Structure formats: structure tokens, C-alpha cells
Amino acid sequence: MTDLATLELDLINAIGGAESVAALEEVRVAALGKSGSVSGLLKGMGAMSPDERREQGPMINGLRDRVAAAIAARKAELEAAELDARLQAERVDLTLPARPRRKGGVHPTMQVMDEMIALFAEMGFAVAEGPDIEDDFHNFTALNFPPKHPAREMHDTFFLKPDPETGERKVLRTHTSPVQVRTMMSQKPPIRIIAPGRTFRKDSDATHTPMFHQIEGLVIDRDIHMGHLKTTLQTFIARFFELDEVQARFRPHHFPFTEPSAEMDIRCDRSGGKLVFNTGDDWLEILGCGMVHPNVLKNCGIDPDEYQGFAFGMGVDRLAMLKYGVPDLRPMFDADTRWLAHYGFSAFAAPNPASGLS
Ligand code: DAH
């Protein structure tokens, strides 16, 4: 075999034996690179006599062409194999991941409070606040509860230990009505406020917890009458329950701080085990309300001959239960995250009257 034939055989074997593009490149450089074996032969032609060149030239050029073609063919083969291997090994997962379960959430009581604040804000009410620990004056006396009157007991009050110096016993506020007193004593009429907040009474069963939430409302201005009260509350309750209107009745009641006083009921049907509003012969008690008692106005430094007002108070948790079908009040305050995962609301959907309440 000639040297050229041996060289060609060796190179073809090396090309065939190259197992990767990188190994093949080494073979190429060794043959066709600057100082490669085939390149050396091509350079050598310059020193040949014309006859030698005529004889050797086609053989060397032919060798170069075949080696180059073999390298190109092997390279295509190796690249295809490499691509195949990558396609086998790599995977693109085109499925969407499941939505992560919401962790935490807005408690129905807070959701409902936000809904109420949004609705009353549209009617021009500002939010007022007061302390959870109240004194007897704001919680009872200024609200026209007579001293030693059983009405004070009626509220199942939590009393704090008496102050060693004054003997005064503070209370955990039994209702949000003391915020009325604080507002009237610090602002001049016209007044239009709501006061949402925590309240406390010694009571515990399926519909009572020692801590619960109320929202209070107060309007003081000239020439205020029951008509204003009725329209305000009917409008509010209809919007709260997302109804066009509510069939309401105002049933006479007694509260020391209002005269006359009433409880507002709405017509409902509970016969099918489900609560449906505006049909049937049943009435659902919703809230307490009335015209602010002249004594309360006087106690707060407002002249009852010049100003009148109406007030109302309702249980926020109870309305949350009614609106969102929560059967038992007590688990609302057990801080069980499973309960919240079930009944809670997204923190990213704050209620507002434009985009909807819930
Ligand atoms: N404070 C009352 C209660 O806790 C609720 C209430 C009734 C508030 C009538 C009012 C009102 O302002 O006018 O039972």
C-alpha cells in the first residue's frame, strides 16, 4: 500500500472512530489543520518538479477532498446523535402548576366591617373610634343608664378591679355606643359617624361570644327625624345584602339612650332550611335603633332644642354569619386556620361599592 493510501485509511478510521464532535475536531486539526498531515503533503507540492506535481497533485488533492468529505459526513452524524440525546434527556413541562392554596385570608368579620364602612362612607359617614376599656360614664351614665339601674346588669358587664385610689371600676365596653358620647363631646354638629369595634359581654353559646363586634351609627343635625333613620337603614341593609330593596318593620323596643327606640326586622322565609329575604311571614331581627334621647344630647353638651339625631347599633359577626352562611359564632374566634381557609376572603379583593362588595 502506498503511503498515501495508508494515511487515508488511518484518517478514515480515525474519523469513523471519533465519538464526539470535539474528538472529530481533533482528527480534523491533525489532518487538515495548519500543520496537519494532509496540509503538509499539500505544502510539499510546491517543492515538486512539474512532472511529479502532475502525477502526485490529483492524488493529494483527492485525498484532501475525501478526508474533508468524510469529516463533514461524520460531523453531521455526530451532531444529529447529540441532538437526539439532548432531546431524550431534556424535557420542557408545558403544564401549568396548580394554583397555590391561599394561605391566610381576611376574616369574615373584618370583610363585613369593610363592606359596611364602604357603604356608609358613600352615604357620607366618617369612621370614629374609642377605647375597648371604658369608664362607667361613657359606657353607661352619659347614655342615660340610671345609676344602679338593672340595665347595667342586662349587659353582663366585665368589670375591671376597682382603682385603689378612686374606687372607680372601669369596664370592657359592652357596646360601641360610648363612641357616640366621645364623638358628641369632641365635635360640633352636624355629626355623621359610624363606629366599628370590639365589644365584650359575659355570654357564651352558639350565638354569643364574650368578645364580639358591633358597628354603631350616629347622625346629629337640625330637623332630623325617624324618616331619615328608616331610609338610611333600609338603604344600607338592602345594599349590604345586595338586594334591590328590603321589606322592613320597625318594632318598638327600649334602649335607655334612644326615645323612641326600635328594632329593625326584615321579612324573610326560613321554612326551607334556607334564609330567603323579602318573602314569607317570618321576621329577622337585624339591629337596634332610635332617636337619640334628649338626656344623652344634654349629657354630651348638645342642646336638644336645637339638634336632634338618630342612632343605631348592630352586631357585625352576626351579620357576617347571616350573609355568608356561617352556622356557629364560636369558631369565628378560635383562630383555626382551616376555618379561615374555608370562610376567609382574599386580601386582594377589598370591598368597594364600585367593583362589588365580596
Ligand atoms: N348599644 C345597643 C346594644 O348593644 C345597640 C344599639 C341600639 C345602639 C340602639 C344604638 C341604638 O345606637 O340606637 O344592644
Tab-separated table of C-alpha atoms and ligand atoms in Angstrom:
chain	number	residue	atom	x	y	z
A	1	MET	CA	0.000	0.000	0.000
A	2	THR	CA	1.317	3.450	-0.791
A	3	ASP	CA	1.952	5.961	1.940
A	4	LEU	CA	-0.980	7.997	0.726
A	5	ALA	CA	-3.317	5.023	0.811
A	6	THR	CA	-2.126	4.150	4.377
A	7	LEU	CA	-2.578	7.734	5.513
A	8	GLU	CA	-6.077	7.847	4.022
A	9	LEU	CA	-7.073	4.569	5.656
A	10	ASP	CA	-5.775	5.752	9.049
A	11	LEU	CA	-7.606	9.047	8.738
A	12	ILE	CA	-10.870	7.430	7.621
A	13	ASN	CA	-10.632	5.020	10.592
A	14	ALA	CA	-9.904	7.890	12.991
A	15	ILE	CA	-12.851	9.857	11.595
A	16	GLY	CA	-15.159	6.877	11.938
A	17	GLY	CA	-13.889	6.241	15.470
A	18	ALA	CA	-14.401	9.798	16.698
A	19	GLU	CA	-17.222	9.531	19.243
A	20	SER	CA	-17.913	13.245	19.694
A	21	VAL	CA	-17.792	16.470	17.732
A	22	ALA	CA	-14.832	17.507	19.887
A	23	ALA	CA	-12.881	14.282	19.170
A	24	LEU	CA	-13.632	14.681	15.463
A	25	GLU	CA	-12.298	18.227	15.568
A	26	GLU	CA	-9.019	16.897	16.927
A	27	VAL	CA	-8.787	14.500	13.960
A	28	ARG	CA	-9.566	17.352	11.568
A	29	VAL	CA	-6.851	19.575	13.029
A	30	ALA	CA	-4.351	16.698	12.904
A	31	ALA	CA	-5.140	16.156	9.192
A	32	LEU	CA	-6.261	19.441	7.664
A	33	GLY	CA	-5.071	21.969	10.276
A	34	LYS	CA	-2.147	24.306	9.628
A	35	SER	CA	0.450	21.684	10.467
A	36	GLY	CA	-1.782	18.703	9.778
A	37	SER	CA	-0.597	15.624	7.886
A	38	VAL	CA	-2.634	16.335	4.723
A	39	SER	CA	-1.796	20.031	4.815
A	40	GLY	CA	1.896	19.001	4.981
A	41	LEU	CA	1.502	16.975	1.772
A	42	LEU	CA	-0.261	19.891	0.038
A	43	LYS	CA	2.540	22.260	1.036
A	44	GLY	CA	5.111	19.729	-0.165
A	45	MET	CA	3.719	20.032	-3.708
A	46	GLY	CA	5.362	23.455	-4.026
A	47	ALA	CA	8.784	21.836	-3.992
A	48	MET	CA	7.934	19.169	-6.574
A	49	SER	CA	9.031	19.134	-10.160
A	50	PRO	CA	6.218	19.805	-12.664
A	51	ASP	CA	6.069	16.125	-13.573
A	52	GLU	CA	5.928	14.948	-10.006
A	53	ARG	CA	3.234	17.523	-9.317
A	54	ARG	CA	1.188	16.395	-12.304
A	55	GLU	CA	1.330	12.842	-11.014
A	56	GLN	CA	1.026	13.464	-7.226
A	57	GLY	CA	-1.197	16.571	-7.293
A	58	PRO	CA	-4.506	14.880	-8.172
A	59	MET	CA	-3.808	12.084	-5.664
A	60	ILE	CA	-3.059	14.504	-2.796
A	61	ASN	CA	-5.993	16.807	-3.675
A	62	GLY	CA	-8.252	13.770	-3.982
A	63	LEU	CA	-7.100	12.579	-0.562
A	64	ARG	CA	-7.782	16.014	0.919
A	65	ASP	CA	-11.272	16.129	-0.625
A	66	ARG	CA	-12.234	12.657	0.585
A	67	VAL	CA	-10.921	13.279	4.078
A	68	ALA	CA	-12.793	16.631	4.244
A	69	ALA	CA	-15.984	14.975	2.977
A	70	ALA	CA	-15.647	12.129	5.487
A	71	ILE	CA	-15.175	14.639	8.313
A	72	ALA	CA	-18.241	16.633	7.201
A	73	ALA	CA	-20.355	13.483	6.985
A	74	ARG	CA	-19.230	12.243	10.415
A	75	LYS	CA	-19.799	15.656	11.891
A	76	ALA	CA	-23.393	15.727	10.660
A	77	GLU	CA	-23.893	12.231	12.085
A	78	LEU	CA	-22.438	13.164	15.486
A	79	GLU	CA	-24.434	16.388	15.697
A	80	ALA	CA	-27.664	14.572	14.916
A	81	ALA	CA	-26.871	11.975	17.589
A	82	GLU	CA	-26.026	14.682	20.122
A	83	LEU	CA	-29.291	16.478	19.405
A	84	ASP	CA	-31.192	13.228	19.779
A	85	ALA	CA	-29.526	12.562	23.128
A	86	ARG	CA	-30.385	16.075	24.356
A	87	LEU	CA	-33.973	15.743	23.235
A	88	GLN	CA	-34.178	12.465	25.109
A	89	ALA	CA	-32.609	13.850	28.256
A	90	GLU	CA	-34.200	17.294	28.427
A	91	ARG	CA	-37.915	17.853	28.964
A	92	VAL	CA	-39.956	21.014	28.892
A	93	ASP	CA	-43.013	20.754	31.136
A	94	LEU	CA	-45.744	22.648	29.360
A	95	THR	CA	-48.401	22.058	32.018
A	96	LEU	CA	-49.288	24.987	34.325
A	97	PRO	CA	-48.598	24.448	38.002
A	98	ALA	CA	-51.714	24.195	40.163
A	99	ARG	CA	-52.661	27.467	41.833
A	100	PRO	CA	-51.108	27.518	45.297
A	101	ARG	CA	-53.672	27.251	48.091
A	102	ARG	CA	-54.365	30.619	49.637
A	103	LYS	CA	-52.544	30.939	52.915
A	104	GLY	CA	-54.303	33.140	55.410
A	105	GLY	CA	-57.228	35.314	54.461
A	106	VAL	CA	-59.465	38.117	55.565
A	107	HIS	CA	-61.746	37.087	58.425
A	108	PRO	CA	-65.474	37.352	57.544
A	109	THR	CA	-65.990	39.814	60.403
A	110	MET	CA	-63.326	42.122	59.001
A	111	GLN	CA	-64.640	41.616	55.477
A	112	VAL	CA	-68.131	42.615	56.594
A	113	MET	CA	-66.791	45.592	58.554
A	114	ASP	CA	-65.008	46.787	55.421
A	115	GLU	CA	-68.189	46.297	53.419
A	116	MET	CA	-70.180	48.321	55.972
A	117	ILE	CA	-67.585	51.084	56.110
A	118	ALA	CA	-67.567	51.274	52.285
A	119	LEU	CA	-71.375	51.566	52.130
A	120	PHE	CA	-71.679	54.135	54.907
A	121	ALA	CA	-68.749	56.120	53.519
A	122	GLU	CA	-70.756	56.553	50.319
A	123	MET	CA	-73.591	57.983	52.406
A	124	GLY	CA	-71.226	60.492	53.973
A	125	PHE	CA	-70.397	58.784	57.279
A	126	ALA	CA	-66.930	59.089	58.799
A	127	VAL	CA	-65.360	56.360	60.932
A	128	ALA	CA	-64.926	57.120	64.664
A	129	GLU	CA	-63.142	55.030	67.268
A	130	GLY	CA	-62.977	54.714	71.022
A	131	PRO	CA	-61.135	52.596	73.602
A	132	ASP	CA	-62.030	48.978	74.440
A	133	ILE	CA	-61.622	49.767	78.162
A	134	GLU	CA	-64.232	52.349	79.041
A	135	ASP	CA	-65.295	54.179	82.137
A	136	ASP	CA	-68.745	53.980	83.611
A	137	PHE	CA	-69.606	57.474	82.419
A	138	HIS	CA	-69.094	56.814	78.689
A	139	ASN	CA	-70.400	53.234	78.690
A	140	PHE	CA	-73.489	53.857	80.849
A	141	THR	CA	-74.122	57.164	82.607
A	142	ALA	CA	-73.861	59.542	79.656
A	143	LEU	CA	-76.026	57.120	77.685
A	144	ASN	CA	-78.848	57.663	80.176
A	145	PHE	CA	-78.483	54.414	82.109
A	146	PRO	CA	-79.633	55.467	85.614
A	147	PRO	CA	-77.179	54.664	88.457
A	148	LYS	CA	-77.667	51.165	89.891
A	149	HIS	CA	-80.202	50.533	87.130
A	150	PRO	CA	-80.609	46.841	86.197
A	151	ALA	CA	-79.914	47.799	82.597
A	152	ARG	CA	-76.253	47.861	83.593
A	153	GLU	CA	-76.571	44.228	84.616
A	154	MET	CA	-78.506	43.474	81.444
A	155	HIS	CA	-75.268	43.891	79.552
A	156	ASP	CA	-73.437	41.156	81.540
A	157	THR	CA	-70.622	43.578	82.033
A	158	PHE	CA	-66.984	42.626	82.579
A	159	PHE	CA	-65.811	44.954	85.365
A	160	LEU	CA	-62.126	45.589	85.975
A	161	LYS	CA	-60.685	45.671	89.527
A	162	PRO	CA	-61.512	48.959	91.311
A	163	ASP	CA	-58.854	51.649	91.193
A	164	PRO	CA	-57.242	51.573	94.699
A	165	GLU	CA	-57.323	55.372	94.961
A	166	THR	CA	-60.608	56.413	93.427
A	167	GLY	CA	-62.516	53.128	93.735
A	168	GLU	CA	-63.536	53.585	90.087
A	169	ARG	CA	-64.278	50.372	88.215
A	170	LYS	CA	-63.550	50.515	84.531
A	171	VAL	CA	-65.404	48.179	82.193
A	172	LEU	CA	-64.708	46.361	78.951
A	173	ARG	CA	-67.127	48.306	76.796
A	174	THR	CA	-70.364	46.377	76.444
A	175	HIS	CA	-71.337	48.144	73.222
A	176	THR	CA	-69.941	50.669	70.746
A	177	SER	CA	-72.413	53.333	71.924
A	178	PRO	CA	-69.789	55.064	74.151
A	179	VAL	CA	-68.123	56.198	70.901
A	180	GLN	CA	-71.286	58.287	70.311
A	181	VAL	CA	-70.650	60.053	73.588
A	182	ARG	CA	-66.974	60.624	72.831
A	183	THR	CA	-67.808	61.985	69.386
A	184	MET	CA	-70.556	64.336	70.582
A	185	MET	CA	-68.296	65.647	73.352
A	186	SER	CA	-65.435	66.383	70.974
A	187	GLN	CA	-67.178	67.524	67.777
A	188	LYS	CA	-69.839	70.055	66.951
A	189	PRO	CA	-72.921	69.047	64.941
A	190	PRO	CA	-73.568	68.215	62.182
A	191	ILE	CA	-72.217	64.761	63.053
A	192	ARG	CA	-72.421	61.697	60.859
A	193	ILE	CA	-70.278	58.818	62.102
A	194	ILE	CA	-70.093	55.079	62.300
A	195	ALA	CA	-68.028	53.374	64.984
A	196	PRO	CA	-66.988	49.791	64.280
A	197	GLY	CA	-65.193	47.888	67.009
A	198	ARG	CA	-64.832	45.150	69.593
A	199	THR	CA	-67.328	44.761	72.421
A	200	PHE	CA	-67.456	42.435	75.437
A	201	ARG	CA	-70.129	40.664	77.472
A	202	LYS	CA	-70.169	37.671	79.819
A	203	ASP	CA	-72.002	35.349	77.484
A	204	SER	CA	-71.155	32.229	75.514
A	205	ASP	CA	-73.299	29.947	73.358
A	206	ALA	CA	-73.795	29.241	69.634
A	207	THR	CA	-74.830	32.840	69.003
A	208	HIS	CA	-72.865	34.669	71.716
A	209	THR	CA	-69.152	35.001	72.438
A	210	PRO	CA	-67.579	37.047	75.261
A	211	MET	CA	-65.892	39.198	72.603
A	212	PHE	CA	-67.834	40.252	69.528
A	213	HIS	CA	-68.061	43.189	67.153
A	214	GLN	CA	-70.581	45.949	66.717
A	215	ILE	CA	-70.952	48.889	64.439
A	216	GLU	CA	-72.592	51.994	65.807
A	217	GLY	CA	-74.088	54.832	63.819
A	218	LEU	CA	-74.888	58.380	64.847
A	219	VAL	CA	-76.346	61.327	62.965
A	220	ILE	CA	-76.872	64.668	64.696
A	221	ASP	CA	-78.176	67.700	62.858
A	222	ARG	CA	-81.120	70.082	62.795
A	223	ASP	CA	-84.561	68.686	61.912
A	224	ILE	CA	-83.544	65.042	61.946
A	225	HIS	CA	-86.478	62.654	62.268
A	226	MET	CA	-87.388	58.949	62.112
A	227	GLY	CA	-87.824	59.173	58.331
A	228	HIS	CA	-84.106	59.818	57.952
A	229	LEU	CA	-83.364	56.861	60.204
A	230	LYS	CA	-85.637	54.499	58.264
A	231	THR	CA	-84.351	55.485	54.833
A	232	THR	CA	-80.716	55.316	55.899
A	233	LEU	CA	-81.081	51.867	57.444
A	234	GLN	CA	-83.276	50.392	54.710
A	235	THR	CA	-80.867	51.632	52.046
A	236	PHE	CA	-77.913	50.276	53.935
A	237	ILE	CA	-79.404	46.841	54.660
A	238	ALA	CA	-80.591	46.402	51.062
A	239	ARG	CA	-77.151	47.240	49.716
A	240	PHE	CA	-75.408	45.122	52.326
A	241	PHE	CA	-77.396	42.036	51.359
A	242	GLU	CA	-77.189	43.036	47.679
A	243	LEU	CA	-80.963	43.325	47.279
A	244	ASP	CA	-82.934	45.965	45.355
A	245	GLU	CA	-84.973	46.767	48.458
A	246	VAL	CA	-85.828	45.261	51.823
A	247	GLN	CA	-89.212	44.864	53.422
A	248	ALA	CA	-88.520	46.114	56.898
A	249	ARG	CA	-90.548	46.752	60.010
A	250	PHE	CA	-89.535	48.908	62.936
A	251	ARG	CA	-90.758	47.229	66.103
A	252	PRO	CA	-90.980	49.363	69.293
A	253	HIS	CA	-88.274	48.492	71.786
A	254	HIS	CA	-86.451	50.030	74.706
A	255	PHE	CA	-82.930	51.369	74.924
A	256	PRO	CA	-82.057	53.947	77.606
A	257	PHE	CA	-80.209	56.120	75.090
A	258	THR	CA	-82.931	56.483	72.452
A	259	GLU	CA	-86.538	57.661	72.544
A	260	PRO	CA	-88.406	56.329	70.702
A	261	SER	CA	-86.423	53.125	70.279
A	262	ALA	CA	-86.971	50.372	67.771
A	263	GLU	CA	-85.613	47.144	66.474
A	264	MET	CA	-85.455	46.744	62.722
A	265	ASP	CA	-86.608	43.392	61.338
A	266	ILE	CA	-86.602	42.272	57.737
A	267	ARG	CA	-89.113	39.983	56.127
A	268	CYS	CA	-87.788	36.541	55.462
A	269	ASP	CA	-88.617	32.931	54.886
A	270	ARG	CA	-86.707	30.222	56.739
A	271	SER	CA	-89.084	27.350	56.027
A	272	GLY	CA	-86.834	25.540	53.528
A	273	GLY	CA	-83.914	25.482	55.951
A	274	LYS	CA	-82.511	28.395	53.984
A	275	LEU	CA	-82.806	32.108	54.667
A	276	VAL	CA	-84.573	33.986	51.862
A	277	PHE	CA	-85.304	37.690	52.243
A	278	ASN	CA	-88.435	39.615	51.256
A	279	THR	CA	-90.824	36.648	51.168
A	280	GLY	CA	-92.696	34.644	53.800
A	281	ASP	CA	-94.170	35.613	57.147
A	282	ASP	CA	-91.063	35.446	59.268
A	283	TRP	CA	-89.089	38.446	60.513
A	284	LEU	CA	-85.382	38.546	61.150
A	285	GLU	CA	-84.126	40.957	63.771
A	286	ILE	CA	-81.247	42.944	62.311
A	287	LEU	CA	-80.409	45.890	64.542
A	288	GLY	CA	-81.405	48.321	67.271
A	289	CYS	CA	-82.026	51.999	66.605
A	290	GLY	CA	-83.889	55.101	67.688
A	291	MET	CA	-83.895	58.856	68.076
A	292	VAL	CA	-81.105	59.997	70.394
A	293	HIS	CA	-82.591	60.647	73.850
A	294	PRO	CA	-82.584	64.364	74.827
A	295	ASN	CA	-80.770	63.414	78.053
A	296	VAL	CA	-77.902	61.913	76.040
A	297	LEU	CA	-77.606	65.089	73.964
A	298	LYS	CA	-77.590	67.168	77.167
A	299	ASN	CA	-75.020	64.884	78.830
A	300	CYS	CA	-72.766	65.489	75.832
A	301	GLY	CA	-73.218	69.253	75.755
A	302	ILE	CA	-75.626	69.432	72.815
A	303	ASP	CA	-78.841	71.438	73.088
A	304	PRO	CA	-81.756	69.076	72.343
A	305	ASP	CA	-83.970	72.039	71.408
A	306	GLU	CA	-81.605	72.884	68.602
A	307	TYR	CA	-80.375	69.480	67.476
A	308	GLN	CA	-81.831	66.019	67.095
A	309	GLY	CA	-80.359	62.816	65.919
A	310	PHE	CA	-80.750	59.163	65.316
A	311	ALA	CA	-78.525	56.273	66.276
A	312	PHE	CA	-78.278	52.598	65.542
A	313	GLY	CA	-76.172	49.636	66.550
A	314	MET	CA	-75.739	46.167	65.087
A	315	GLY	CA	-73.711	43.007	65.552
A	316	VAL	CA	-71.090	42.682	62.841
A	317	ASP	CA	-70.316	38.999	63.418
A	318	ARG	CA	-73.994	38.129	63.373
A	319	LEU	CA	-74.498	39.918	60.062
A	320	ALA	CA	-71.411	38.168	58.687
A	321	MET	CA	-72.922	34.824	59.722
A	322	LEU	CA	-76.218	35.684	58.026
A	323	LYS	CA	-74.613	36.961	54.849
A	324	TYR	CA	-72.029	34.233	54.411
A	325	GLY	CA	-73.820	31.253	55.938
A	326	VAL	CA	-71.606	30.717	58.984
A	327	PRO	CA	-73.600	28.412	61.292
A	328	ASP	CA	-71.868	28.886	64.663
A	329	LEU	CA	-70.373	32.048	66.127
A	330	ARG	CA	-67.818	30.473	68.468
A	331	PRO	CA	-65.374	29.035	65.888
A	332	MET	CA	-65.095	32.527	64.423
A	333	PHE	CA	-62.712	33.349	67.247
A	334	ASP	CA	-60.909	30.011	67.645
A	335	ALA	CA	-58.076	31.149	65.325
A	336	ASP	CA	-58.243	27.834	63.447
A	337	THR	CA	-56.594	28.330	60.050
A	338	ARG	CA	-58.721	25.572	58.499
A	339	TRP	CA	-61.832	27.568	59.398
A	340	LEU	CA	-60.293	30.689	57.890
A	341	ALA	CA	-59.267	28.832	54.734
A	342	HIS	CA	-62.925	27.876	54.322
A	343	TYR	CA	-64.694	31.106	55.292
A	344	GLY	CA	-61.972	33.715	54.681
A	345	PHE	CA	-61.738	36.244	51.857
A	346	SER	CA	-58.876	37.277	49.608
A	347	ALA	CA	-56.889	40.221	50.880
A	348	PHE	CA	-56.646	41.443	47.287
A	349	ALA	CA	-60.377	41.975	46.861
A	350	ALA	CA	-61.117	44.814	49.274
A	351	PRO	CA	-64.838	45.641	49.169
A	352	ASN	CA	-65.898	48.823	47.478
A	353	PRO	CA	-69.259	49.835	46.085
A	354	ALA	CA	-67.952	50.184	42.526
A	355	SER	CA	-66.374	46.773	41.995
A	356	GLY	CA	-68.708	44.917	44.366
A	357	LEU	CA	-68.691	44.031	47.982
A	358	SER	CA	-67.499	40.450	48.093
B	1	DAH	N1	-75.977	49.541	72.118
B	1	DAH	C1	-77.041	48.635	71.772
B	1	DAH	C2	-76.671	47.227	72.183
B	1	DAH	O1	-75.529	46.939	72.324
B	1	DAH	C3	-77.264	48.663	70.299
B	1	DAH	C4	-77.912	49.942	69.911
B	1	DAH	C5	-79.288	50.054	69.901
B	1	DAH	C6	-77.146	51.049	69.598
B	1	DAH	C7	-79.898	51.205	69.551
B	1	DAH	C8	-77.758	52.236	69.257
B	1	DAH	C9	-79.148	52.306	69.247
B	1	DAH	O2	-77.085	53.319	68.951
B	1	DAH	O3	-79.744	53.477	68.892
B	1	DAH	O4	-77.534	46.410	72.331
